[in-house]
């Protein structure tokens, strides 16, 4: 390992100029029209996909836990726009949006939700456990907080190989209480690992608000003891997320070590499909939906930039068609063969 | 007064070493802490420090000597003024080796003692003949209500009892087991925790060490894996390690095993994990009466008790005694159905599966006796043995994996205690030896169903 460290191109101690206070996101938050169109389409795909998943769940075609990402689309889309080919992504069970953002096929994700052989895990993983080696998406993890250490390890692989890839490691405000998060922070800071820790602060972990779960309310400074720079980001504004992510990615790629983003967002739906949602008011949800919706915000920017109704309609129609195709596939793809019960337990041979 | 300096062991595994160098000469004064010699082991060269004061009166092993066994006298230290020549011959000088140590017990005896201990663990002598107590009138109740009522009753009776876990208070429990408890007992005793299993479990264990009686709810036992070090290394071993001074009266409870379509990370039966560990008690209720009676006993128990509940059972209704004092002893199985052809042993949700299978078998003229274990540690071996001596056949049913599982343990107990009564080898019914798949068709194929039990019985009857 010492040898691997020597051959590394970056990571000199003197390079770090970590401040421990919240950093404002980069000033230029403008996106080109082309970028805005992409962000709009990507967020819309996630929104429509999740709405469809909710429907299929209601029809009994999806079982178990199913955590929808509706409301949070700007987080993953903004960050993905700052990443490039070869960078890794890992997240929790609320993972459908992340998969679509990394370019995984909606039909493969939806077929996994229905537990069919055409799903990304051949139907064996379900909503919470999906992976794509090709898209460098490392799951889909059901145990709150576990992916934070795993993401640190993905970043370590980059460090070990001496390449300039970074790993985006997503977790929730609730997960930020887990001890292994801070064990990971220490490791990443100590070894200067290129890990972007993204806290998706949607204000609640299940039915518990951040205020009731954490004595630290400003999560962006939770890396302070290890001098991990942190930024607080408006997660309902995809341009702000992208701009902040650009800073984070540049920091990590330069070899300066990990970076923490607290992205403030909101989930419109329940925690999972069976959530009585007594911990927040309808008004609170309604206010976010009408005043802060991330897709609407981009729509306004595009309208201001002169995009016409026809162009919106074309995007909407294309997204709708893709989602419908995914839903059809997820219902027509056969259930896995019984022999699949016994495969993939260990690598054979 | 002289002291012998012995060849020290410098690592837990060292048996001999080389005396590389003496740093003190005969006649030199030595003070405690002085480095007097260097010793080489296969791993390192280490310095030997004197622990006593005096004059180095004799060197018994010259430097450069290889293969000096640990505890060999290497030098003699005499109190100031003593003549070197006197030391060895001084009458009454303590012998260098500990001759007074008691002779080790002969191996045979130790084995007998150990066997007795195991027997005491798994076969509480008194339970063999004691019949199930009749608690009088009953009323229908869900397992969910039974668990809540058990906690409420014990909390009313004992202020040291409190509940903590994720979503147990304001949300009323992720599976609504703690419904209403916050209202009755307030936030001092019904405590919402962050998602920080390792931390809050350790905290609860610490509180228990000082005499409080925490009930730790794991949202599911899958998440207790985050905390299992505190459960095993701290809760289960403290009484032993403190020589009995400090126990850990604590209950760890929550749903265990598969729920429905929640896939591999959320669907695991931990029965054999916990039942494996001395220092723990483990119960796995099936009915509402089991749940209520066992949980009350668990809360009163001065030891750490694991209560393995089952999410699918929470909503099921059973008759439960209404008697205020109703409890179920830990370590006592219950015969849920009598029969003479085969004994089916099950726990938790698999008791229901076994009961269904027994009905089908009865239609075919096979009378199965169904034993609901209720406790997995201590195991009511006496009840199993008594039944097998009557039926001469045994089938075990568990949701978990077969390897080193509960069924394997029961089969071994039966072989040890009533091998000569068996007319056929024991048969295990169990979940498939794979992580649980998500797909509906595969999940159904992976978990024991009544027909599996029927088939297993027919193999040996
Ligand atoms: C170790 C562990 N404990 C508890 C749970 C149950 N659980 C699943 S999601 C969740 C809330 C997580 O909240 P947060 O991290 O904020 O993520 P969000 O659901 O808001 O995306 C809990 C308690 C779990 N899956 N794993
Ligand atoms: Mg959250």
PDB file of N, CA and C in Angstrom, chain A residues 62-65 112-115 123-126 128-129 141-144 174-175 177-178 180 205-208 212-213 274-276 279 335-338 340-342 345, chain B residues 166-167 169-171 174-176 192-198 219 222-223 226 260-266 311 432-443 445-446:
ATOM      1  N   UNK A  62     -45.643  -4.290  -6.980  1.00  0.00           N
ATOM      2  CA  UNK A  62     -44.378  -4.098  -6.261  1.00  0.00           C
ATOM      3  C   UNK A  62     -44.667  -4.417  -4.800  1.00  0.00           C
ATOM      4  N   UNK A  63     -43.746  -5.100  -4.145  1.00  0.00           N
ATOM      5  CA  UNK A  63     -43.995  -5.483  -2.750  1.00  0.00           C
ATOM      6  C   UNK A  63     -42.923  -4.950  -1.816  1.00  0.00           C
ATOM      7  N   UNK A  64     -43.075  -5.249  -0.554  1.00  0.00           N
ATOM      8  CA  UNK A  64     -42.055  -4.894   0.436  1.00  0.00           C
ATOM      9  C   UNK A  64     -41.928  -3.398   0.621  1.00  0.00           C
ATOM     10  N   UNK A  65     -40.709  -2.951   0.871  1.00  0.00           N
ATOM     11  CA  UNK A  65     -40.463  -1.524   1.056  1.00  0.00           C
ATOM     12  C   UNK A  65     -40.208  -0.866  -0.289  1.00  0.00           C
ATOM     13  N   UNK A 112     -36.934  -4.617 -11.721  1.00  0.00           N
ATOM     14  CA  UNK A 112     -36.442  -5.079 -10.423  1.00  0.00           C
ATOM     15  C   UNK A 112     -37.495  -4.786  -9.345  1.00  0.00           C
ATOM     16  N   UNK A 113     -38.158  -3.647  -9.490  1.00  0.00           N
ATOM     17  CA  UNK A 113     -39.203  -3.310  -8.509  1.00  0.00           C
ATOM     18  C   UNK A 113     -40.320  -4.339  -8.529  1.00  0.00           C
ATOM     19  N   UNK A 114     -40.626  -4.866  -9.704  1.00  0.00           N
ATOM     20  CA  UNK A 114     -41.695  -5.874  -9.770  1.00  0.00           C
ATOM     21  C   UNK A 114     -41.148  -7.277  -9.543  1.00  0.00           C
ATOM     22  N   UNK A 115     -39.858  -7.382  -9.309  1.00  0.00           N
ATOM     23  CA  UNK A 115     -39.274  -8.689  -8.995  1.00  0.00           C
ATOM     24  C   UNK A 115     -39.233  -9.623 -10.196  1.00  0.00           C
ATOM     25  N   UNK A 123     -34.343  -9.682 -10.264  1.00  0.00           N
ATOM     26  CA  UNK A 123     -35.499  -9.823  -9.377  1.00  0.00           C
ATOM     27  C   UNK A 123     -35.130 -10.239  -7.967  1.00  0.00           C
ATOM     28  N   UNK A 124     -33.862 -10.414  -7.704  1.00  0.00           N
ATOM     29  CA  UNK A 124     -33.475 -10.956  -6.402  1.00  0.00           C
ATOM     30  C   UNK A 124     -33.188  -9.887  -5.350  1.00  0.00           C
ATOM     31  N   UNK A 125     -33.048  -8.632  -5.796  1.00  0.00           N
ATOM     32  CA  UNK A 125     -32.690  -7.582  -4.834  1.00  0.00           C
ATOM     33  C   UNK A 125     -33.860  -6.682  -4.459  1.00  0.00           C
ATOM     34  N   UNK A 126     -34.698  -6.350  -5.443  1.00  0.00           N
ATOM     35  CA  UNK A 126     -35.834  -5.476  -5.172  1.00  0.00           C
ATOM     36  C   UNK A 126     -35.445  -4.014  -5.079  1.00  0.00           C
ATOM     37  N   UNK A 128     -34.654  -1.890  -2.849  1.00  0.00           N
ATOM     38  CA  UNK A 128     -33.565  -1.355  -2.026  1.00  0.00           C
ATOM     39  C   UNK A 128     -32.177  -1.838  -2.440  1.00  0.00           C
ATOM     40  N   UNK A 129     -32.134  -2.861  -3.283  1.00  0.00           N
ATOM     41  CA  UNK A 129     -30.828  -3.462  -3.569  1.00  0.00           C
ATOM     42  C   UNK A 129     -30.630  -3.665  -5.064  1.00  0.00           C
ATOM     43  N   UNK A 141     -28.591   0.292  -0.604  1.00  0.00           N
ATOM     44  CA  UNK A 141     -28.271  -0.419   0.637  1.00  0.00           C
ATOM     45  C   UNK A 141     -29.365  -0.210   1.683  1.00  0.00           C
ATOM     46  N   UNK A 142     -29.788  -1.312   2.297  1.00  0.00           N
ATOM     47  CA  UNK A 142     -30.938  -1.276   3.197  1.00  0.00           C
ATOM     48  C   UNK A 142     -30.614  -0.902   4.625  1.00  0.00           C
ATOM     49  N   UNK A 143     -29.358  -0.956   4.986  1.00  0.00           N
ATOM     50  CA  UNK A 143     -28.999  -0.699   6.374  1.00  0.00           C
ATOM     51  C   UNK A 143     -28.532   0.748   6.496  1.00  0.00           C
ATOM     52  N   UNK A 144     -29.270   1.529   7.270  1.00  0.00           N
ATOM     53  CA  UNK A 144     -29.016   2.970   7.342  1.00  0.00           C
ATOM     54  C   UNK A 144     -27.572   3.252   7.783  1.00  0.00           C
ATOM     55  N   UNK A 174     -31.130  11.369   8.723  1.00  0.00           N
ATOM     56  CA  UNK A 174     -31.258  10.367   9.788  1.00  0.00           C
ATOM     57  C   UNK A 174     -29.990   9.540   9.904  1.00  0.00           C
ATOM     58  N   UNK A 175     -29.456   9.155   8.762  1.00  0.00           N
ATOM     59  CA  UNK A 175     -28.241   8.335   8.738  1.00  0.00           C
ATOM     60  C   UNK A 175     -27.058   9.078   9.346  1.00  0.00           C
ATOM     61  N   UNK A 177     -26.647  10.254  12.008  1.00  0.00           N
ATOM     62  CA  UNK A 177     -26.413   9.956  13.424  1.00  0.00           C
ATOM     63  C   UNK A 177     -25.603   8.680  13.625  1.00  0.00           C
ATOM     64  N   UNK A 178     -25.446   7.894  12.594  1.00  0.00           N
ATOM     65  CA  UNK A 178     -24.763   6.608  12.756  1.00  0.00           C
ATOM     66  C   UNK A 178     -23.268   6.803  13.021  1.00  0.00           C
ATOM     67  N   UNK A 180     -20.732   4.970  12.282  1.00  0.00           N
ATOM     68  CA  UNK A 180     -19.778   4.651  11.213  1.00  0.00           C
ATOM     69  C   UNK A 180     -19.586   5.809  10.232  1.00  0.00           C
ATOM     70  N   UNK A 205     -36.011  11.626   9.192  1.00  0.00           N
ATOM     71  CA  UNK A 205     -35.641  10.231   9.054  1.00  0.00           C
ATOM     72  C   UNK A 205     -36.860   9.482   9.528  1.00  0.00           C
ATOM     73  N   UNK A 206     -37.539   8.865   8.623  1.00  0.00           N
ATOM     74  CA  UNK A 206     -38.842   8.265   8.926  1.00  0.00           C
ATOM     75  C   UNK A 206     -39.742   9.333   9.549  1.00  0.00           C
ATOM     76  N   UNK A 207     -40.153   9.158  10.822  1.00  0.00           N
ATOM     77  CA  UNK A 207     -41.048  10.154  11.423  1.00  0.00           C
ATOM     78  C   UNK A 207     -40.334  11.101  12.360  1.00  0.00           C
ATOM     79  N   UNK A 208     -38.996  11.091  12.346  1.00  0.00           N
ATOM     80  CA  UNK A 208     -38.258  11.897  13.304  1.00  0.00           C
ATOM     81  C   UNK A 208     -37.559  13.054  12.596  1.00  0.00           C
ATOM     82  N   UNK A 212     -35.094  16.577  16.322  1.00  0.00           N
ATOM     83  CA  UNK A 212     -35.315  15.603  17.392  1.00  0.00           C
ATOM     84  C   UNK A 212     -34.292  14.472  17.374  1.00  0.00           C
ATOM     85  N   UNK A 213     -33.565  14.345  16.258  1.00  0.00           N
ATOM     86  CA  UNK A 213     -32.639  13.213  16.132  1.00  0.00           C
ATOM     87  C   UNK A 213     -31.192  13.607  16.349  1.00  0.00           C
ATOM     88  N   UNK A 274     -46.017   2.783   3.322  1.00  0.00           N
ATOM     89  CA  UNK A 274     -46.956   2.716   4.447  1.00  0.00           C
ATOM     90  C   UNK A 274     -46.526   3.678   5.537  1.00  0.00           C
ATOM     91  N   UNK A 275     -46.825   4.941   5.353  1.00  0.00           N
ATOM     92  CA  UNK A 275     -46.391   5.965   6.299  1.00  0.00           C
ATOM     93  C   UNK A 275     -47.586   6.861   6.622  1.00  0.00           C
ATOM     94  N   UNK A 276     -48.065   6.815   7.851  1.00  0.00           N
ATOM     95  CA  UNK A 276     -49.232   7.633   8.198  1.00  0.00           C
ATOM     96  C   UNK A 276     -48.930   9.133   8.191  1.00  0.00           C
ATOM     97  N   UNK A 279     -46.276  13.113  11.449  1.00  0.00           N
ATOM     98  CA  UNK A 279     -45.205  13.925  12.024  1.00  0.00           C
ATOM     99  C   UNK A 279     -45.046  15.265  11.331  1.00  0.00           C
ATOM    100  N   UNK A 335     -41.108 -13.841 -14.265  1.00  0.00           N
ATOM    101  CA  UNK A 335     -40.519 -13.996 -12.938  1.00  0.00           C
ATOM    102  C   UNK A 335     -39.221 -14.785 -13.087  1.00  0.00           C
ATOM    103  N   UNK A 336     -38.310 -14.622 -12.168  1.00  0.00           N
ATOM    104  CA  UNK A 336     -37.047 -15.364 -12.306  1.00  0.00           C
ATOM    105  C   UNK A 336     -37.273 -16.875 -12.261  1.00  0.00           C
ATOM    106  N   UNK A 337     -36.410 -17.587 -12.956  1.00  0.00           N
ATOM    107  CA  UNK A 337     -36.474 -19.036 -12.955  1.00  0.00           C
ATOM    108  C   UNK A 337     -36.178 -19.555 -11.552  1.00  0.00           C
ATOM    109  N   UNK A 338     -36.830 -20.647 -11.198  1.00  0.00           N
ATOM    110  CA  UNK A 338     -36.631 -21.204  -9.855  1.00  0.00           C
ATOM    111  C   UNK A 338     -35.166 -21.536  -9.576  1.00  0.00           C
ATOM    112  N   UNK A 340     -32.768 -19.801 -10.109  1.00  0.00           N
ATOM    113  CA  UNK A 340     -32.061 -18.604  -9.639  1.00  0.00           C
ATOM    114  C   UNK A 340     -31.968 -18.533  -8.112  1.00  0.00           C
ATOM    115  N   UNK A 341     -32.816 -19.308  -7.436  1.00  0.00           N
ATOM    116  CA  UNK A 341     -32.729 -19.365  -5.978  1.00  0.00           C
ATOM    117  C   UNK A 341     -31.308 -19.661  -5.534  1.00  0.00           C
ATOM    118  N   UNK A 342     -30.665 -20.536  -6.254  1.00  0.00           N
ATOM    119  CA  UNK A 342     -29.390 -21.096  -5.786  1.00  0.00           C
ATOM    120  C   UNK A 342     -28.173 -20.471  -6.442  1.00  0.00           C
ATOM    121  N   UNK A 345     -24.876 -17.142  -4.760  1.00  0.00           N
ATOM    122  CA  UNK A 345     -24.587 -17.159  -3.323  1.00  0.00           C
ATOM    123  C   UNK A 345     -23.075 -17.010  -3.124  1.00  0.00           C
TER     124      UNK A 345
ATOM    125  N   UNK B 166     -35.837   3.446  18.066  1.00  0.00           N
ATOM    126  CA  UNK B 166     -36.193   4.371  16.986  1.00  0.00           C
ATOM    127  C   UNK B 166     -37.710   4.397  16.793  1.00  0.00           C
ATOM    128  N   UNK B 167     -38.272   5.561  16.813  1.00  0.00           N
ATOM    129  CA  UNK B 167     -39.706   5.779  16.551  1.00  0.00           C
ATOM    130  C   UNK B 167     -40.629   5.142  17.590  1.00  0.00           C
ATOM    131  N   UNK B 169     -41.617   6.441  20.487  1.00  0.00           N
ATOM    132  CA  UNK B 169     -42.431   7.375  21.261  1.00  0.00           C
ATOM    133  C   UNK B 169     -43.448   8.106  20.390  1.00  0.00           C
ATOM    134  N   UNK B 170     -43.030   9.201  19.787  1.00  0.00           N
ATOM    135  CA  UNK B 170     -44.003  10.036  19.065  1.00  0.00           C
ATOM    136  C   UNK B 170     -44.705   9.307  17.931  1.00  0.00           C
ATOM    137  N   UNK B 171     -43.984   8.473  17.248  1.00  0.00           N
ATOM    138  CA  UNK B 171     -44.547   7.743  16.095  1.00  0.00           C
ATOM    139  C   UNK B 171     -45.366   6.548  16.570  1.00  0.00           C
ATOM    140  N   UNK B 174     -42.607   1.853  15.061  1.00  0.00           N
ATOM    141  CA  UNK B 174     -42.620   1.623  13.614  1.00  0.00           C
ATOM    142  C   UNK B 174     -43.643   0.550  13.260  1.00  0.00           C
ATOM    143  N   UNK B 175     -43.843  -0.407  14.155  1.00  0.00           N
ATOM    144  CA  UNK B 175     -44.868  -1.436  13.941  1.00  0.00           C
ATOM    145  C   UNK B 175     -45.969  -1.316  14.988  1.00  0.00           C
ATOM    146  N   UNK B 176     -46.042  -0.136  15.601  1.00  0.00           N
ATOM    147  CA  UNK B 176     -47.131   0.217  16.523  1.00  0.00           C
ATOM    148  C   UNK B 176     -47.196  -0.681  17.758  1.00  0.00           C
ATOM    149  N   UNK B 192     -37.396   8.211  22.311  1.00  0.00           N
ATOM    150  CA  UNK B 192     -37.017   8.131  20.900  1.00  0.00           C
ATOM    151  C   UNK B 192     -35.515   8.307  20.763  1.00  0.00           C
ATOM    152  N   UNK B 193     -34.876   7.446  20.010  1.00  0.00           N
ATOM    153  CA  UNK B 193     -33.440   7.595  19.777  1.00  0.00           C
ATOM    154  C   UNK B 193     -33.192   7.962  18.323  1.00  0.00           C
ATOM    155  N   UNK B 194     -32.046   8.556  18.062  1.00  0.00           N
ATOM    156  CA  UNK B 194     -31.626   8.689  16.665  1.00  0.00           C
ATOM    157  C   UNK B 194     -31.319   7.289  16.092  1.00  0.00           C
ATOM    158  N   UNK B 195     -31.037   7.245  14.809  1.00  0.00           N
ATOM    159  CA  UNK B 195     -30.678   5.972  14.179  1.00  0.00           C
ATOM    160  C   UNK B 195     -29.213   5.721  14.502  1.00  0.00           C
ATOM    161  N   UNK B 196     -28.989   5.108  15.633  1.00  0.00           N
ATOM    162  CA  UNK B 196     -27.635   5.000  16.139  1.00  0.00           C
ATOM    163  C   UNK B 196     -27.554   3.779  17.045  1.00  0.00           C
ATOM    164  N   UNK B 197     -27.824   2.618  16.412  1.00  0.00           N
ATOM    165  CA  UNK B 197     -28.028   1.378  17.167  1.00  0.00           C
ATOM    166  C   UNK B 197     -26.857   1.042  18.079  1.00  0.00           C
ATOM    167  N   UNK B 198     -25.660   1.154  17.561  1.00  0.00           N
ATOM    168  CA  UNK B 198     -24.514   0.772  18.374  1.00  0.00           C
ATOM    169  C   UNK B 198     -24.420   1.659  19.610  1.00  0.00           C
ATOM    170  N   UNK B 219     -35.879  -1.709  15.638  1.00  0.00           N
ATOM    171  CA  UNK B 219     -36.963  -1.581  14.655  1.00  0.00           C
ATOM    172  C   UNK B 219     -37.146  -2.934  13.964  1.00  0.00           C
ATOM    173  N   UNK B 222     -32.645  -7.078  12.194  1.00  0.00           N
ATOM    174  CA  UNK B 222     -31.596  -6.879  11.195  1.00  0.00           C
ATOM    175  C   UNK B 222     -30.670  -5.733  11.612  1.00  0.00           C
ATOM    176  N   UNK B 223     -31.254  -4.737  12.268  1.00  0.00           N
ATOM    177  CA  UNK B 223     -30.467  -3.555  12.628  1.00  0.00           C
ATOM    178  C   UNK B 223     -29.687  -3.771  13.918  1.00  0.00           C
ATOM    179  N   UNK B 226     -25.898  -3.978  13.881  1.00  0.00           N
ATOM    180  CA  UNK B 226     -25.065  -2.800  14.104  1.00  0.00           C
ATOM    181  C   UNK B 226     -24.597  -2.755  15.560  1.00  0.00           C
ATOM    182  N   UNK B 260     -42.267  -9.564   4.565  1.00  0.00           N
ATOM    183  CA  UNK B 260     -42.863  -9.908   3.284  1.00  0.00           C
ATOM    184  C   UNK B 260     -42.200  -9.073   2.210  1.00  0.00           C
ATOM    185  N   UNK B 261     -41.466  -9.720   1.354  1.00  0.00           N
ATOM    186  CA  UNK B 261     -40.850  -9.069   0.198  1.00  0.00           C
ATOM    187  C   UNK B 261     -39.887  -7.946   0.575  1.00  0.00           C
ATOM    188  N   UNK B 262     -39.249  -8.025   1.708  1.00  0.00           N
ATOM    189  CA  UNK B 262     -38.317  -6.952   2.032  1.00  0.00           C
ATOM    190  C   UNK B 262     -36.867  -7.334   1.741  1.00  0.00           C
ATOM    191  N   UNK B 263     -36.673  -8.493   1.154  1.00  0.00           N
ATOM    192  CA  UNK B 263     -35.391  -8.913   0.588  1.00  0.00           C
ATOM    193  C   UNK B 263     -34.300  -9.192   1.635  1.00  0.00           C
ATOM    194  N   UNK B 264     -33.127  -9.506   1.127  1.00  0.00           N
ATOM    195  CA  UNK B 264     -32.093 -10.168   1.918  1.00  0.00           C
ATOM    196  C   UNK B 264     -31.653  -9.404   3.171  1.00  0.00           C
ATOM    197  N   UNK B 265     -31.449  -8.097   3.057  1.00  0.00           N
ATOM    198  CA  UNK B 265     -30.905  -7.373   4.218  1.00  0.00           C
ATOM    199  C   UNK B 265     -31.929  -7.167   5.335  1.00  0.00           C
ATOM    200  N   UNK B 266     -33.188  -7.344   5.030  1.00  0.00           N
ATOM    201  CA  UNK B 266     -34.239  -7.130   6.034  1.00  0.00           C
ATOM    202  C   UNK B 266     -34.968  -8.423   6.391  1.00  0.00           C
ATOM    203  N   UNK B 311     -42.873  -9.986  12.702  1.00  0.00           N
ATOM    204  CA  UNK B 311     -43.752  -8.938  12.187  1.00  0.00           C
ATOM    205  C   UNK B 311     -45.079  -9.490  11.679  1.00  0.00           C
ATOM    206  N   UNK B 432     -34.372 -22.003   2.977  1.00  0.00           N
ATOM    207  CA  UNK B 432     -33.279 -22.394   2.084  1.00  0.00           C
ATOM    208  C   UNK B 432     -31.990 -21.685   2.489  1.00  0.00           C
ATOM    209  N   UNK B 433     -30.902 -22.358   2.175  1.00  0.00           N
ATOM    210  CA  UNK B 433     -29.583 -21.890   2.598  1.00  0.00           C
ATOM    211  C   UNK B 433     -29.060 -20.800   1.648  1.00  0.00           C
ATOM    212  N   UNK B 434     -29.830 -19.731   1.546  1.00  0.00           N
ATOM    213  CA  UNK B 434     -29.508 -18.626   0.625  1.00  0.00           C
ATOM    214  C   UNK B 434     -29.981 -17.313   1.259  1.00  0.00           C
ATOM    215  N   UNK B 435     -29.381 -16.171   0.833  1.00  0.00           N
ATOM    216  CA  UNK B 435     -29.978 -14.896   1.248  1.00  0.00           C
ATOM    217  C   UNK B 435     -31.401 -14.832   0.683  1.00  0.00           C
ATOM    218  N   UNK B 436     -32.333 -14.207   1.367  1.00  0.00           N
ATOM    219  CA  UNK B 436     -33.720 -14.260   0.900  1.00  0.00           C
ATOM    220  C   UNK B 436     -33.919 -13.410  -0.354  1.00  0.00           C
ATOM    221  N   UNK B 437     -34.451 -14.017  -1.432  1.00  0.00           N
ATOM    222  CA  UNK B 437     -34.685 -13.245  -2.665  1.00  0.00           C
ATOM    223  C   UNK B 437     -35.915 -12.360  -2.550  1.00  0.00           C
ATOM    224  N   UNK B 438     -35.946 -11.306  -3.369  1.00  0.00           N
ATOM    225  CA  UNK B 438     -37.079 -10.364  -3.362  1.00  0.00           C
ATOM    226  C   UNK B 438     -38.259 -10.880  -4.184  1.00  0.00           C
ATOM    227  N   UNK B 439     -37.993 -11.454  -5.351  1.00  0.00           N
ATOM    228  CA  UNK B 439     -39.069 -11.845  -6.274  1.00  0.00           C
ATOM    229  C   UNK B 439     -40.102 -12.711  -5.550  1.00  0.00           C
ATOM    230  N   UNK B 440     -41.375 -12.410  -5.807  1.00  0.00           N
ATOM    231  CA  UNK B 440     -42.461 -13.063  -5.069  1.00  0.00           C
ATOM    232  C   UNK B 440     -42.385 -14.585  -5.189  1.00  0.00           C
ATOM    233  N   UNK B 441     -42.165 -15.054  -6.408  1.00  0.00           N
ATOM    234  CA  UNK B 441     -42.156 -16.517  -6.586  1.00  0.00           C
ATOM    235  C   UNK B 441     -40.978 -17.149  -5.861  1.00  0.00           C
ATOM    236  N   UNK B 442     -39.830 -16.499  -5.922  1.00  0.00           N
ATOM    237  CA  UNK B 442     -38.647 -17.073  -5.281  1.00  0.00           C
ATOM    238  C   UNK B 442     -38.775 -17.016  -3.761  1.00  0.00           C
ATOM    239  N   UNK B 443     -39.309 -15.910  -3.265  1.00  0.00           N
ATOM    240  CA  UNK B 443     -39.434 -15.798  -1.807  1.00  0.00           C
ATOM    241  C   UNK B 443     -40.298 -16.929  -1.266  1.00  0.00           C
ATOM    242  N   UNK B 445     -40.696 -19.806  -2.412  1.00  0.00           N
ATOM    243  CA  UNK B 445     -39.990 -21.094  -2.479  1.00  0.00           C
ATOM    244  C   UNK B 445     -38.889 -21.213  -1.431  1.00  0.00           C
ATOM    245  N   UNK B 446     -38.529 -20.089  -0.828  1.00  0.00           N
ATOM    246  CA  UNK B 446     -37.366 -20.105   0.068  1.00  0.00           C
ATOM    247  C   UNK B 446     -37.730 -20.308   1.535  1.00  0.00           C
TER     248      UNK B 446
END
